[in-house]
Each structure stands twice: as structure tokens, then as C-alpha cells.
mmCIF file of C-alpha atoms in Angstrom:
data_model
loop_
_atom_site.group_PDB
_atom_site.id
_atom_site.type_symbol
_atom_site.label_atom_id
_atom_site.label_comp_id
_atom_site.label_asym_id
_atom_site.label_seq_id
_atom_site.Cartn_x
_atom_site.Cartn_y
_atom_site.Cartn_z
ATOM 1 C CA UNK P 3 -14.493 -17.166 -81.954
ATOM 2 C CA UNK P 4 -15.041 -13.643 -79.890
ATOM 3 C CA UNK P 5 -17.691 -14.711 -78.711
ATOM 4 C CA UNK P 6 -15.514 -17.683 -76.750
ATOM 5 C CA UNK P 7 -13.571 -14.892 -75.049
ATOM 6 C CA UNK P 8 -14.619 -14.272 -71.195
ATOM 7 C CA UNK P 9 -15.205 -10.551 -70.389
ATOM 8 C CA UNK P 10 -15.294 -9.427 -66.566
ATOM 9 C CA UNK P 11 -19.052 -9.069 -65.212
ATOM 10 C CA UNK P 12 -20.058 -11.193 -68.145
ATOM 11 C CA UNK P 13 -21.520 -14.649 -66.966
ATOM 12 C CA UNK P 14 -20.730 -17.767 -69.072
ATOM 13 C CA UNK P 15 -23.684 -19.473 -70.235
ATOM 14 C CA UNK P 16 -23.975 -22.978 -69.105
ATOM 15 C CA UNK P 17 -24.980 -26.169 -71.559
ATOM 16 C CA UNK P 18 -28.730 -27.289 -71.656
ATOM 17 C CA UNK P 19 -29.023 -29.743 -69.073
ATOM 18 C CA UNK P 20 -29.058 -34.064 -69.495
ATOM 19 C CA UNK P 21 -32.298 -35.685 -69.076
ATOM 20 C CA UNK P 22 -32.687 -35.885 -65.583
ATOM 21 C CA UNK P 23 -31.074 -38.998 -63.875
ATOM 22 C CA UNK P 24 -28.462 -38.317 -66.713
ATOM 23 C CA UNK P 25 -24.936 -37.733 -66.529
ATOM 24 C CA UNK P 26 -22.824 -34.910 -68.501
ATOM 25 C CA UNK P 27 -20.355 -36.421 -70.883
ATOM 26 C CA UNK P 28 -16.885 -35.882 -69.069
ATOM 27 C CA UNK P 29 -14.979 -34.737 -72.372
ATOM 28 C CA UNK P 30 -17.515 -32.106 -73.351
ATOM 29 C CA UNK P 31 -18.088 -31.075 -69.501
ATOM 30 C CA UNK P 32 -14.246 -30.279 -69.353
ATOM 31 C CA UNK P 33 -14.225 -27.970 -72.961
ATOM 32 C CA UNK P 34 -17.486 -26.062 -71.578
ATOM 33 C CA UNK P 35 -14.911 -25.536 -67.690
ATOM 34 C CA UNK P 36 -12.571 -24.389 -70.327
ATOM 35 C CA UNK P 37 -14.096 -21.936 -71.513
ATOM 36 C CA UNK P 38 -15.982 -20.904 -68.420
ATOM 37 C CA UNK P 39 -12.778 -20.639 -66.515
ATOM 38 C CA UNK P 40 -9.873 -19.782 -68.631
ATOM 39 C CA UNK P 41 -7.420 -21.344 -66.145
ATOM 40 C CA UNK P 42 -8.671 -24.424 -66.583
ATOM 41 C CA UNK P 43 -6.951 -24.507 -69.749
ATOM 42 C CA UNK P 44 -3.346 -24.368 -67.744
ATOM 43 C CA UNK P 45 -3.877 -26.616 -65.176
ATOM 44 C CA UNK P 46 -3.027 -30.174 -66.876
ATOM 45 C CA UNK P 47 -6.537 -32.057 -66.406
ATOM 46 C CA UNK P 48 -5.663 -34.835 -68.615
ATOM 47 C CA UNK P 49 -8.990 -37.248 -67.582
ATOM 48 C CA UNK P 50 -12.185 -36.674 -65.714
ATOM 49 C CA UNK P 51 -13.836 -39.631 -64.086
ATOM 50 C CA UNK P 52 -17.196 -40.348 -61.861
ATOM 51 C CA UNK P 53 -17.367 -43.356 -59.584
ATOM 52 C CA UNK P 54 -20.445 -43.543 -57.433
ATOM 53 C CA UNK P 55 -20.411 -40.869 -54.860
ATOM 54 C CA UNK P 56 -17.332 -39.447 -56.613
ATOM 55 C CA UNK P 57 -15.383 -37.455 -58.997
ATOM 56 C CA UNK P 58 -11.702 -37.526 -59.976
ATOM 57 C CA UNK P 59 -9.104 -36.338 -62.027
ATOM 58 C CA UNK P 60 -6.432 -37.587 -63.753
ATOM 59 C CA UNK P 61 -3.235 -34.162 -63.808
ATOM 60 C CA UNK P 62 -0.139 -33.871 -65.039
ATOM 61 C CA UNK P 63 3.074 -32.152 -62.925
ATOM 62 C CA UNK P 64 4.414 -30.382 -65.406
ATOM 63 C CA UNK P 65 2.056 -27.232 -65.278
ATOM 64 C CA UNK P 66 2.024 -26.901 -61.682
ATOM 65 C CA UNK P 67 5.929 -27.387 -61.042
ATOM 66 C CA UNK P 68 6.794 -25.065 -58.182
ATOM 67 C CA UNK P 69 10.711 -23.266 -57.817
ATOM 68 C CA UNK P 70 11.614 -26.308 -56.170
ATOM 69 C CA UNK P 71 10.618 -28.832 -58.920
ATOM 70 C CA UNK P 72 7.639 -30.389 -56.682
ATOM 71 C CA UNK P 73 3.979 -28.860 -56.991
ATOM 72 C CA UNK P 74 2.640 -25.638 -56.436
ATOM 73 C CA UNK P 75 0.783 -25.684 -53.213
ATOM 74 C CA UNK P 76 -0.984 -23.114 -54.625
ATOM 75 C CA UNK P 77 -1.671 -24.737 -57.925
ATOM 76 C CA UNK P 78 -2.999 -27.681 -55.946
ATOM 77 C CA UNK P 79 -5.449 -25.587 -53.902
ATOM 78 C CA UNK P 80 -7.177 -24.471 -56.735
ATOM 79 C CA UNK P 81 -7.541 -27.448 -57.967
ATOM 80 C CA UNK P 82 -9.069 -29.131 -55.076
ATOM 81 C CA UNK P 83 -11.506 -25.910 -54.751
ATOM 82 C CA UNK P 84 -12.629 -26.487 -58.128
ATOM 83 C CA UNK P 85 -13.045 -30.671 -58.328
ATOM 84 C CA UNK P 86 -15.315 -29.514 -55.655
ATOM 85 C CA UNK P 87 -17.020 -27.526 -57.224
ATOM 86 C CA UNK P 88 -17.138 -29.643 -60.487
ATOM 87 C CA UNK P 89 -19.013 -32.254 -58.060
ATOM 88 C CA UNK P 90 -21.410 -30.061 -56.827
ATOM 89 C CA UNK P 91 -22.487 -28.732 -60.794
ATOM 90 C CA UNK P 92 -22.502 -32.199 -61.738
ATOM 91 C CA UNK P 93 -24.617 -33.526 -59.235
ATOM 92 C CA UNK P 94 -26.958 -30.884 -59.460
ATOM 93 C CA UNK P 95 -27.317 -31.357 -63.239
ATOM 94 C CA UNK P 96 -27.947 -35.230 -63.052
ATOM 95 C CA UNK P 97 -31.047 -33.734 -60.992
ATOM 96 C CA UNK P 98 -32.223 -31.502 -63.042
ATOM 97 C CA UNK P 99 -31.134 -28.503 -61.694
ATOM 98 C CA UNK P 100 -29.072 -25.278 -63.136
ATOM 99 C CA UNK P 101 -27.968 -23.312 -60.293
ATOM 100 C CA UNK P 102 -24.687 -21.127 -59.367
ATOM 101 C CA UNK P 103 -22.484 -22.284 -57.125
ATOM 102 C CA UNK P 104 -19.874 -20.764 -54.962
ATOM 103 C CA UNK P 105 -17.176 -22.090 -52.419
ATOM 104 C CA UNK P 106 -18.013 -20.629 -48.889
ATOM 105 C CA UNK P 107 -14.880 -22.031 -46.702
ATOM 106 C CA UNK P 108 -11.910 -24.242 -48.074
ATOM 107 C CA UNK P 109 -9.125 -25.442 -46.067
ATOM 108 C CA UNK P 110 -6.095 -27.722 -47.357
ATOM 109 C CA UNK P 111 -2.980 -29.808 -44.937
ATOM 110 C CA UNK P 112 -0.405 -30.548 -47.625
ATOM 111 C CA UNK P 113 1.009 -33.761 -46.206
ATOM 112 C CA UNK P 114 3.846 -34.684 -48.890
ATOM 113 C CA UNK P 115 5.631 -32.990 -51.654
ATOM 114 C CA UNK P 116 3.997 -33.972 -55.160
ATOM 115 C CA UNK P 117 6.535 -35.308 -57.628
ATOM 116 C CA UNK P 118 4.863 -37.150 -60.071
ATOM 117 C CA UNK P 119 1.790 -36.946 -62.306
ATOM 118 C CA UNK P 120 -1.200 -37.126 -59.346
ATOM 119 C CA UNK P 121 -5.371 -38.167 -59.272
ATOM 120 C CA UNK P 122 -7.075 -35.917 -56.714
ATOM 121 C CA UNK P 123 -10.562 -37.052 -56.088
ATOM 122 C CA UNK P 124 -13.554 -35.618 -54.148
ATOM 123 C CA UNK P 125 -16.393 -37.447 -52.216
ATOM 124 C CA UNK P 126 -19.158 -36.425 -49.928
ATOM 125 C CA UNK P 127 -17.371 -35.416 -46.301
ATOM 126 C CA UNK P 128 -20.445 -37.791 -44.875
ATOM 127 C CA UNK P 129 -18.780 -40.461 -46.527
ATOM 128 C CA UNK P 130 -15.353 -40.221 -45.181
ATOM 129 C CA UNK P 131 -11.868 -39.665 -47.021
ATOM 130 C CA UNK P 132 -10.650 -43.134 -45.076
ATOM 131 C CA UNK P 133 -13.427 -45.040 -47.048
ATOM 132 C CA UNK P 134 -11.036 -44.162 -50.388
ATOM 133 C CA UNK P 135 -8.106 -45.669 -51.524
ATOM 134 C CA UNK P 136 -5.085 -44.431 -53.794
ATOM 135 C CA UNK P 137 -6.802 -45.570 -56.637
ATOM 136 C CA UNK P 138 -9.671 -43.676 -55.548
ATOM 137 C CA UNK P 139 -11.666 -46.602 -55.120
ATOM 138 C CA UNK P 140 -14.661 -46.549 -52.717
ATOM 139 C CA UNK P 141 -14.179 -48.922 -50.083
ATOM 140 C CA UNK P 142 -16.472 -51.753 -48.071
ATOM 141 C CA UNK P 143 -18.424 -49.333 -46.206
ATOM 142 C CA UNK P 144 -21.980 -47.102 -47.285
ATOM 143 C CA UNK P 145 -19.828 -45.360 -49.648
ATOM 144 C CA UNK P 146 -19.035 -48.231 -52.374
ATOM 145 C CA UNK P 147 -22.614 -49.413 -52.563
ATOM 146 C CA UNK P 148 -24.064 -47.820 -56.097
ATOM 147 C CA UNK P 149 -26.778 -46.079 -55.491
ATOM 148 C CA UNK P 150 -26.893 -45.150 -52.172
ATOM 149 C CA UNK P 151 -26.816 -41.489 -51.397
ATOM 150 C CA UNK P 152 -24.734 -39.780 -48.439
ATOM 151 C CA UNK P 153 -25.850 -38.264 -45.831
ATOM 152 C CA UNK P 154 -24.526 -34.978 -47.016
ATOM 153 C CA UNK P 155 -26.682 -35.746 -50.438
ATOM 154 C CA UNK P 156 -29.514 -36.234 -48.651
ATOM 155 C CA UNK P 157 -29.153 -33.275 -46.841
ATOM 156 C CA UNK P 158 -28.683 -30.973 -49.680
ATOM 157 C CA UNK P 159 -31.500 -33.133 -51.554
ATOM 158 C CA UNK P 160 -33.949 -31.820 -48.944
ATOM 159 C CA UNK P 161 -32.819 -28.197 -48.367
ATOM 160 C CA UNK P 162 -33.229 -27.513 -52.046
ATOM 161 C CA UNK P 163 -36.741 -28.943 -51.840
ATOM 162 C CA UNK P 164 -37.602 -27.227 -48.656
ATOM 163 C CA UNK P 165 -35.524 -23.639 -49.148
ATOM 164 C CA UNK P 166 -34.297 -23.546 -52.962
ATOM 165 C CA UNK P 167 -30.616 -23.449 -52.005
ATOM 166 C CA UNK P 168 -28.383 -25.164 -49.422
ATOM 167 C CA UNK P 169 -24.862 -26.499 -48.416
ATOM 168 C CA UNK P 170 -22.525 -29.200 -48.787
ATOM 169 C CA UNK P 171 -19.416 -30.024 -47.575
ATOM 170 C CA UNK P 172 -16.951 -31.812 -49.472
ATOM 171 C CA UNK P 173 -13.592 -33.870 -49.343
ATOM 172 C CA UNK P 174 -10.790 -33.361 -51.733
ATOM 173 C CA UNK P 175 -7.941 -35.999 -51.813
ATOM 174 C CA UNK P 176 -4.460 -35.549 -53.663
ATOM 175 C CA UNK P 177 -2.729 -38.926 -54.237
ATOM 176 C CA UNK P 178 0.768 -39.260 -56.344
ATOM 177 C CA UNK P 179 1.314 -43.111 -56.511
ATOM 178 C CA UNK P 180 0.212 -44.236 -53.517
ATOM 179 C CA UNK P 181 1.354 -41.454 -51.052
ATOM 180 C CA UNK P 182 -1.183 -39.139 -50.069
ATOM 181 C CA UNK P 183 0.066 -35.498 -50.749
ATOM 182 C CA UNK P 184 -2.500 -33.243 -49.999
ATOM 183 C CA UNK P 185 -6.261 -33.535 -48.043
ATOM 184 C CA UNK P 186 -8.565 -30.829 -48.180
ATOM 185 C CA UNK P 187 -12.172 -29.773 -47.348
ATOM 186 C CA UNK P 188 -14.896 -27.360 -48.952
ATOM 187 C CA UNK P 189 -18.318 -26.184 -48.558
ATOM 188 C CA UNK P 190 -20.045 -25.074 -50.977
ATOM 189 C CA UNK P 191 -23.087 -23.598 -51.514
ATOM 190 C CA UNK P 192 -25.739 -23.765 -54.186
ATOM 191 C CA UNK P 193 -27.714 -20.785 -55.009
ATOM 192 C CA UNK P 194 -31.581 -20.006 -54.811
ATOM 193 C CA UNK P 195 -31.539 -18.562 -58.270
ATOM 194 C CA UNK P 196 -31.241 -19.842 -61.982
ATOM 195 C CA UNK P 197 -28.273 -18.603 -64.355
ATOM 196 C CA UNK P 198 -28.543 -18.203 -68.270
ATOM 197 C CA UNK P 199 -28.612 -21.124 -70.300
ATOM 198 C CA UNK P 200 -27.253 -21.544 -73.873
ATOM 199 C CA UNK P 201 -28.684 -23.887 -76.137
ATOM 200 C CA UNK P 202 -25.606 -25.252 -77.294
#
């Protein structure tokens, strides 16, 4: 069990890749965050979801309940800087590649108060955050056709075959019911070099 326990400076080692074209399984992705990121642990994921070009989860309030009985705008940030970067490690992996990634710029407009259990899901910025519904839905446009790769895939696709590492920018959307509470946008940035892997 000690060996579970994050220490500062210490990297986490990451699970052995899926066969390429693969995806991780959600449940199992989500313990491995867990113990990667002990906050996870606190922040009421209750479900983890891909649909096409993208990823959602399923939260509860409870854990993120601010003074006021609403949620944490703070709370909520994180969480929208870390579904990004949960899409950006997952659709590395389904490629075949194990690489760090970091946030480089985040911004968040908080648009409503949150009072209820919420889904925030994030997409591609190429694709458009109109193109998604409250369900999370892709719409009729490029970005409900399976398959079919953004332009912001595309890009990254071909600066990690040209330069090792590249940039992409991301779309975060925070829906409780069918208000939208919270929009926010990331890049992030995937590393030239490879960290440890754990055969696990």
C-alpha cells in the first residue's frame, strides 16, 4: 500500500498502453487519475464517458458546495483543467503514444450558479462548443460524424510526426440540467519526451 502514496518530485508511473487504435477502459483510467492525482479522489467523478470527438463526466454537487450552497468556482476550474487534460492522455494513448502533458493557458466565464449534480464535457475547440448539446451530444455538423478527426486533431497529429510534441486547444462545457453554468478553454501541450511506465 506505501507504495500507492504520492511523494513530491516523485513521478507516477503511467499504465502500459492499449493496442493502438484502442481505448483505455474508463473505470480503470479513473482509479490510475486517482492515484496519480490525489484530488481526484475528492472531486465527485461519479462516470467517465467518450463520445466521438469527446469526453465527459458525470459529478456530483455535494463535494464542491461553495459557502453559498452553489459550486465552487474554484472546484469547477479544476475540473475543467483536468477533463482537458484527461482528453489529451486519452487521445494520445489510443495512438500509441505515452507522453507528459501540461496545461499552458486556461481561461473559464462562469455563466450560472451550479445547483444540482452537473456533466461537464470537453471537445476539440476546432469543433465548436455550439455543435454540443446539454446532453453532450454532438450535433449535425463535422463534429457528430464517427470517425472524422478535427482540425485541431489533425493538427496535433502532424506536429507530433513532424516535431515530437505540439499543442491543442480545447473546450470545456459545464451543464446542470439543461442550463449552461460554466464554458471554458485550455491549451495544452504534449511533451517531446517519454515518462516511466509501469507494467501494471
Amino acid at each position: 500500500m506505501d507504495e500507492l502514496i504520492r511523494r513530491v518530485g516523485t513521478a507516477h508511473p503511467r499504465p502500459v498502453l492499449p493496442p493502438e487504435g484502442g481505448e483505455d477502459d474508463p473505470g480503470a483510467f479513473l482509479d490510475w487519475l486517482g492515484e496519480a492525482i490525489p484530488l481526484v479522489g475528492s472531486l465527485g467523478i461519479t462516470c467517465m464517458a467518450r463520445d466521438q470527438d469527446s469526453l465527459r463526466w458525470e459529478l456530483a454537487l455535494t463535494p464542491n458546495l461553495n459557502d453559498k450552497g452553489t459550486g465552487f468556482g474554484g472546484s469547477l476550474a479544476a475540473q475543467t483543467t483536468l477533463l482537458g487534460w484527461c482528453w489529451t492522455t486519452l487521445w494520445l494513448r489510443r495512438r500509441g503514444y505515452n507522453r507528459d502533458v501540461v496545461v499552458a493557458e486556461a481561461s473559464q466565464r462562469f455563466l450560472a450558479p451550479v445547483t444540482g449534480d452537473y456533466r461537464l464535457i470537453c471537445r476539440p475547440e476546432a469543433s465548436g462548443s455550439s455543435d454540443v448539446d446539454a446532453s453532450g451530444a454532438a450535433g449535425q455538423g463535422s463534429a457528430g460524424q464517427v470517425g472524422r478527426e478535427t482540425g485541431a486533431e489533425a493538427a496535433l497529429e502532424q506536429r507530433l510526426a513532424e516535431r515530437g510534441k505540439g499543442r491543442i486547444p480545447l473546450v470545456q462545457q459545464l451543464w446542470c440540467g439543461d442550463t449552461l453554468c460554466l464554458e471554458a478553454r485550455g491549451d495544452y501541450a504534449v511533451l517531446a519526451s517519454e515518462p516511466p511506465i509501469a507494467a501494471r
